[in-house]
PDB file of C-alpha atoms and ligand atoms in Angstrom:
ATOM      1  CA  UNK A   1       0.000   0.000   0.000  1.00 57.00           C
ATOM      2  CA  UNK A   2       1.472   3.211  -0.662  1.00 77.00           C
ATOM      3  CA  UNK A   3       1.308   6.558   0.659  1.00 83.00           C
ATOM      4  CA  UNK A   4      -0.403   9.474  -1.089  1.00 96.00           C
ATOM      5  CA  UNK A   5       1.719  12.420   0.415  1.00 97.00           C
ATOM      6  CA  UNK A   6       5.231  13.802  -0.707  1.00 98.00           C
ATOM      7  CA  UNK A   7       6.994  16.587   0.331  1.00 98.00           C
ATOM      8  CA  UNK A   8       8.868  18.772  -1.820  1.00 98.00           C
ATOM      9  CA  UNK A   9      11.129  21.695  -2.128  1.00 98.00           C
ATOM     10  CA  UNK A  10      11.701  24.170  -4.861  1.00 98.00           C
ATOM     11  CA  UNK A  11      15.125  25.280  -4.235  1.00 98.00           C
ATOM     12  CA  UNK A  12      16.927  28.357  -3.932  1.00 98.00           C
ATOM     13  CA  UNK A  13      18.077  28.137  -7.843  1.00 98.00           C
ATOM     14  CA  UNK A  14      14.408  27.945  -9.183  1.00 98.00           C
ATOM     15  CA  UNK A  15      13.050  30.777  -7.054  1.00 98.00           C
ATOM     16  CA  UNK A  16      16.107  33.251  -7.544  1.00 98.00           C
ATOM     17  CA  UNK A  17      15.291  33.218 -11.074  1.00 98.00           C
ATOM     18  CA  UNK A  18      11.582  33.029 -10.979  1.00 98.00           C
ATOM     19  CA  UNK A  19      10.555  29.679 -11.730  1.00 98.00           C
ATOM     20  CA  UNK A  20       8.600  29.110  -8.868  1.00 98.00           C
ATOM     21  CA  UNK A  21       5.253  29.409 -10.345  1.00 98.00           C
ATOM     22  CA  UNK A  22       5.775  27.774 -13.978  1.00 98.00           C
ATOM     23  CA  UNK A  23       7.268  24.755 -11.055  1.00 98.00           C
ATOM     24  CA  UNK A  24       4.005  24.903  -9.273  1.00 98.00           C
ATOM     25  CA  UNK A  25       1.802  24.786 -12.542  1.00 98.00           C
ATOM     26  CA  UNK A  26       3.434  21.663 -13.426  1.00 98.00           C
ATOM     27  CA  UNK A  27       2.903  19.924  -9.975  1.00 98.00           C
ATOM     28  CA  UNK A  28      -1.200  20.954 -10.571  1.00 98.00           C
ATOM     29  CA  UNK A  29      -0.953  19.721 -13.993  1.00 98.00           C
ATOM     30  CA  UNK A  30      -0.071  16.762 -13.144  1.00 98.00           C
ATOM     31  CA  UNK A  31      -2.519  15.877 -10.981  1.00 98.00           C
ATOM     32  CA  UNK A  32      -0.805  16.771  -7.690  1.00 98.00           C
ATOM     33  CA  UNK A  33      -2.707  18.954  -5.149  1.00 98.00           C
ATOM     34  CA  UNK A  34      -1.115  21.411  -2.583  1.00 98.00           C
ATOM     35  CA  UNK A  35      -1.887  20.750   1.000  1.00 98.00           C
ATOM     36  CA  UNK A  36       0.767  23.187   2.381  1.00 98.00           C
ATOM     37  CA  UNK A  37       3.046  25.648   1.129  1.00 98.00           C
ATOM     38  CA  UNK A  38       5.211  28.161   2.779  1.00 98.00           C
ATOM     39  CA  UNK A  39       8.648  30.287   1.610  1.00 98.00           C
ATOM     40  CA  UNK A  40      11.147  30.134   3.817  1.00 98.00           C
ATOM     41  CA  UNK A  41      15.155  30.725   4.238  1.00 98.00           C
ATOM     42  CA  UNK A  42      16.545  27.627   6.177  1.00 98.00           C
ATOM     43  CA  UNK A  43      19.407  28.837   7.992  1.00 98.00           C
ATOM     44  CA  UNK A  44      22.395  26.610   8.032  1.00 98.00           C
ATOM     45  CA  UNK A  45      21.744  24.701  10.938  1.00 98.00           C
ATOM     46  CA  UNK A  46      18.105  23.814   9.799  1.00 98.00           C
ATOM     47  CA  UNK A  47      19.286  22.770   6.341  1.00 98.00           C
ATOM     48  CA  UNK A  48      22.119  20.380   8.003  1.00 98.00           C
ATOM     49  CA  UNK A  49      19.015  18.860  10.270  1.00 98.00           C
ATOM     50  CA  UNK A  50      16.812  18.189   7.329  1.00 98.00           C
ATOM     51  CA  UNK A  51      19.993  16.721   5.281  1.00 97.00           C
ATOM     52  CA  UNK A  52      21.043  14.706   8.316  1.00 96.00           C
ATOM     53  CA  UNK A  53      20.836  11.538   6.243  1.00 94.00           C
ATOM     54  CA  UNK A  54      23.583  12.653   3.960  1.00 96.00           C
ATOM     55  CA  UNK A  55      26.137  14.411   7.022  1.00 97.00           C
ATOM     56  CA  UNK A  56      29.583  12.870   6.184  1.00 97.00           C
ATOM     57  CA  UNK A  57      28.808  12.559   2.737  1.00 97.00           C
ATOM     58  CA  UNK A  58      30.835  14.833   0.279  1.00 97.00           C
ATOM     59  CA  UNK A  59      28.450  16.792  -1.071  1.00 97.00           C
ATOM     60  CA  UNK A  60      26.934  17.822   2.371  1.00 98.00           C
ATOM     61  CA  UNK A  61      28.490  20.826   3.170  1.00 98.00           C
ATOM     62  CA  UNK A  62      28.030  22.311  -0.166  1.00 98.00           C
ATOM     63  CA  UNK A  63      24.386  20.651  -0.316  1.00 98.00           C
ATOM     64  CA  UNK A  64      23.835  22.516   2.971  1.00 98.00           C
ATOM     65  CA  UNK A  65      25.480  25.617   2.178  1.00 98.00           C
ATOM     66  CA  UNK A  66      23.308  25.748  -1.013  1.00 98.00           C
ATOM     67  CA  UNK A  67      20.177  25.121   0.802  1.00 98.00           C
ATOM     68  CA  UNK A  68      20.305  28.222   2.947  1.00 98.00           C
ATOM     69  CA  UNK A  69      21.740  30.531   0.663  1.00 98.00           C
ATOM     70  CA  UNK A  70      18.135  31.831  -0.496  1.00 98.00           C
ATOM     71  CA  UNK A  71      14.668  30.794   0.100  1.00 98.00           C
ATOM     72  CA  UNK A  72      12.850  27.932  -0.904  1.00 98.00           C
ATOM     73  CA  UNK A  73       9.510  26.925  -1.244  1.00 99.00           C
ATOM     74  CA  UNK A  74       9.091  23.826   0.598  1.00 98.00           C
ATOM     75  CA  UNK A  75       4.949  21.872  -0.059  1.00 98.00           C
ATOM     76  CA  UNK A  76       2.946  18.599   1.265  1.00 98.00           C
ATOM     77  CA  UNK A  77       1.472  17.709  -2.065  1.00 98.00           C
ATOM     78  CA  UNK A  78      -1.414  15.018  -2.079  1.00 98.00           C
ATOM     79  CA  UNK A  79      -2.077  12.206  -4.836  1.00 98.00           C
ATOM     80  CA  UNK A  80      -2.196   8.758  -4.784  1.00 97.00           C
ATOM     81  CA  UNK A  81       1.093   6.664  -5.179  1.00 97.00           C
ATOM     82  CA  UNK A  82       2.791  10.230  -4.356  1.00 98.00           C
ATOM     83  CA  UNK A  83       6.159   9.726  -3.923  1.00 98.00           C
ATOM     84  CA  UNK A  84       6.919   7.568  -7.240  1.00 98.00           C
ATOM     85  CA  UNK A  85       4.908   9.657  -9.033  1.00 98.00           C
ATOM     86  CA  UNK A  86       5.996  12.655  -7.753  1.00 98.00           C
ATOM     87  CA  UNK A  87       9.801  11.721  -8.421  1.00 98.00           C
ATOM     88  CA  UNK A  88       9.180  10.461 -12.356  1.00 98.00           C
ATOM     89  CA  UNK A  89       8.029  14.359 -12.729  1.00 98.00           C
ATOM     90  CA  UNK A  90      10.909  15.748 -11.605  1.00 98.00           C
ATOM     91  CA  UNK A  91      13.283  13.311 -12.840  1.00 98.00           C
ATOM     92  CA  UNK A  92      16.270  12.258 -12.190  1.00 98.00           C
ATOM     93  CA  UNK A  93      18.921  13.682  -9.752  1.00 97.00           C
ATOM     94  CA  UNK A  94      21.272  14.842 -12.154  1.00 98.00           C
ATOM     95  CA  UNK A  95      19.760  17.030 -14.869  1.00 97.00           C
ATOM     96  CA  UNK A  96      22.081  15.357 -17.226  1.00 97.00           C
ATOM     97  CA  UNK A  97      20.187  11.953 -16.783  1.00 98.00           C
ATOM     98  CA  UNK A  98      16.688  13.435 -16.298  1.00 98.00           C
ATOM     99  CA  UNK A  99      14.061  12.004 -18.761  1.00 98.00           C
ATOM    100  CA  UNK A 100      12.595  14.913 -21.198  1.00 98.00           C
ATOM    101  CA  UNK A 101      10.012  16.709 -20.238  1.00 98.00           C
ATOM    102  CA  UNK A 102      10.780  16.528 -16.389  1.00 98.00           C
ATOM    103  CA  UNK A 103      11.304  19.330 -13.905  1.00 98.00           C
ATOM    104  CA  UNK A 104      14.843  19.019 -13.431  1.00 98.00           C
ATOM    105  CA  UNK A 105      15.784  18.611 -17.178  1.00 98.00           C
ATOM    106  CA  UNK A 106      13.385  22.099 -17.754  1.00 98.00           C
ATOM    107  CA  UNK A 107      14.957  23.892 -14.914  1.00 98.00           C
ATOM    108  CA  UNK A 108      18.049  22.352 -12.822  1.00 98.00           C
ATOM    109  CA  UNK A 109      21.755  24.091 -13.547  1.00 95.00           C
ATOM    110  CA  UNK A 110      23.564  20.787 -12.144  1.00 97.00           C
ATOM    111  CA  UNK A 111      23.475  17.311  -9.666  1.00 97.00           C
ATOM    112  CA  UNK A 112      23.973  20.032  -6.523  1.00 96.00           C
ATOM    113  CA  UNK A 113      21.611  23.086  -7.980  1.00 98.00           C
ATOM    114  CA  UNK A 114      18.734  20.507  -9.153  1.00 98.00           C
ATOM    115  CA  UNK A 115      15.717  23.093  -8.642  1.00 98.00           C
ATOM    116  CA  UNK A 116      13.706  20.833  -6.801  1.00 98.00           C
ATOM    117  CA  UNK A 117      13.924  18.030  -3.859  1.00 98.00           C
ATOM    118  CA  UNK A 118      11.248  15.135  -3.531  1.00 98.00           C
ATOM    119  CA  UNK A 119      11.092  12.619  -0.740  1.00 98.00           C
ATOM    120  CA  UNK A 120      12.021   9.655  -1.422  1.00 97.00           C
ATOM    121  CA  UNK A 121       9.795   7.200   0.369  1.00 97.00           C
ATOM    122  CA  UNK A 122       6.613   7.079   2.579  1.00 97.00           C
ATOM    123  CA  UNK A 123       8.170   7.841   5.774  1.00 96.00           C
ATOM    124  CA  UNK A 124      10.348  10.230   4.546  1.00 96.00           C
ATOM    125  CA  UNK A 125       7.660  12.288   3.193  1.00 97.00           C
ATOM    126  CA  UNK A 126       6.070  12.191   6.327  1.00 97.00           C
ATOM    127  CA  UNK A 127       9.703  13.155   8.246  1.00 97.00           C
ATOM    128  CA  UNK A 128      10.105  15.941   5.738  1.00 98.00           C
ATOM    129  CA  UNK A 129       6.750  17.487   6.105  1.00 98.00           C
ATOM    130  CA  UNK A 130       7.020  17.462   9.943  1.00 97.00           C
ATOM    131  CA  UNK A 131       9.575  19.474   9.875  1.00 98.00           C
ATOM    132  CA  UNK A 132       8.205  22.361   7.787  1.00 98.00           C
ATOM    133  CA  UNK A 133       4.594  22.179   8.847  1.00 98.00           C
ATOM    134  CA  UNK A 134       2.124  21.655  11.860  1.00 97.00           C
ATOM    135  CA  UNK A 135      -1.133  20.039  11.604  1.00 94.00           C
ATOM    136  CA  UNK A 136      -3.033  22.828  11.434  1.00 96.00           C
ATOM    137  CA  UNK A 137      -0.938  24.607   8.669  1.00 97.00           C
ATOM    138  CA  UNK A 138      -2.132  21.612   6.208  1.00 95.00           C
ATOM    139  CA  UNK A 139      -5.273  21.150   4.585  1.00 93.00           C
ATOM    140  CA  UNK A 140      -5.152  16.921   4.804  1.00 71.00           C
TER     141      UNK A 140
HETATM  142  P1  CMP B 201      17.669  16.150  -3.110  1.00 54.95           P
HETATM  143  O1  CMP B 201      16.513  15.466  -3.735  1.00 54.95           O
HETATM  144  O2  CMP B 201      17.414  17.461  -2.450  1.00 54.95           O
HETATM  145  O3  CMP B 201      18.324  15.171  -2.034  1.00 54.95           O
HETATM  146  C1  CMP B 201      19.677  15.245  -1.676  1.00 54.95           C
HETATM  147  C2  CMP B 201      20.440  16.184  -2.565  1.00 54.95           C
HETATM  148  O4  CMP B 201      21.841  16.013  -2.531  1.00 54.95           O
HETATM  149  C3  CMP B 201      20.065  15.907  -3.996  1.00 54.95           C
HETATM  150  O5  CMP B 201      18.785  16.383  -4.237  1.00 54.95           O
HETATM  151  C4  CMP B 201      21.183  16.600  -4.753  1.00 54.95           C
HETATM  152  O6  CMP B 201      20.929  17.974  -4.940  1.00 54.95           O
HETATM  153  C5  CMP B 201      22.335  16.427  -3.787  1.00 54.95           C
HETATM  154  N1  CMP B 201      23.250  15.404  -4.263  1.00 54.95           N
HETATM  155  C6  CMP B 201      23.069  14.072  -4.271  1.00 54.95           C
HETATM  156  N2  CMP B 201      24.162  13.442  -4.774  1.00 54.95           N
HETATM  157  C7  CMP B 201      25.039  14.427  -5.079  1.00 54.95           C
HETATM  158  C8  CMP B 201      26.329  14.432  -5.635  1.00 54.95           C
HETATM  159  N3  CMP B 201      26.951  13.283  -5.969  1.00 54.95           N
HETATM  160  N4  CMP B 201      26.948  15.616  -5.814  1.00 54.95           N
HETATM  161  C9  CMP B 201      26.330  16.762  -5.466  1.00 54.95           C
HETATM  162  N5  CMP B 201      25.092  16.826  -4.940  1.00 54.95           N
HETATM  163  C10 CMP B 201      24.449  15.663  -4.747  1.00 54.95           C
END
């Protein structure tokens, strides 16, 4: 059985050069609705907490530097089978490898500027949109 929630950021690439709302049209498009949204500037220290997963890694001080240098839009998005579908729209990691057609190959500069983040399983979508939202900032 899976989930029908995913949690996603649009990252500080996207919304320093205005993509944020041709980003949102294609989440609607595709049959994804918004059950929270909020912009926000992680500082450091929040971005390292909700990258904890990757700490030690070698991208993780640059992935955490990037995070907080600008705001983001961070969303609990609502379908069924969320989180698959949600990552076959915005393709894959790397915009080099990402399918046509997908977020990142419309709108990512590179593997560590990628324009948007998407949980990548059940629990994680529920971990991620814990930490950006209460229960009564979402309409579930
Ligand atoms: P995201 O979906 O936000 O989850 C973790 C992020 O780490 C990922 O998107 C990439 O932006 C980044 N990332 C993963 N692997 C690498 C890598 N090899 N080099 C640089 N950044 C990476």
């Amino acid at each position: 059985m899976t989930g029908n929630q995913t949690f996603t950021m649009i990252k500080p690439d996207a919304v320093s050069k205005n993509h944020t709302g041709a980003i949102l049209k294609m989440f609607t498009d595709n049959g994804f609705t918004i059950a929270a949204m909020k912009l926000v500037r992680l500082t450091r220290e929040q971005a390292c907490a909700f990258y904890d997963v990757h700490r030690g890694k070698p991208f993780y001080d640059g992935l955490t530097e990037f995070m907080s240098s600008g705001p983001v839009v961070a969303a609990c998005l609502l379908k069924d089978n969320a989180v698959a579908d949600f990552r076959q729209l915005i393709g894959a990691t790397d915009p080099a490898e990402a399918a046509d057609g997908t977020v990142r190959k419309l709108f990512a500069e590179s593997k560590s500027r990628n324009a948007v983040h998407g949980s990548d399983s059940d629990e994680n979508a529920a971990i991620e949109s814990d930490f950006f939202f209460s229960k009564i900032e979402r309409v579930l």
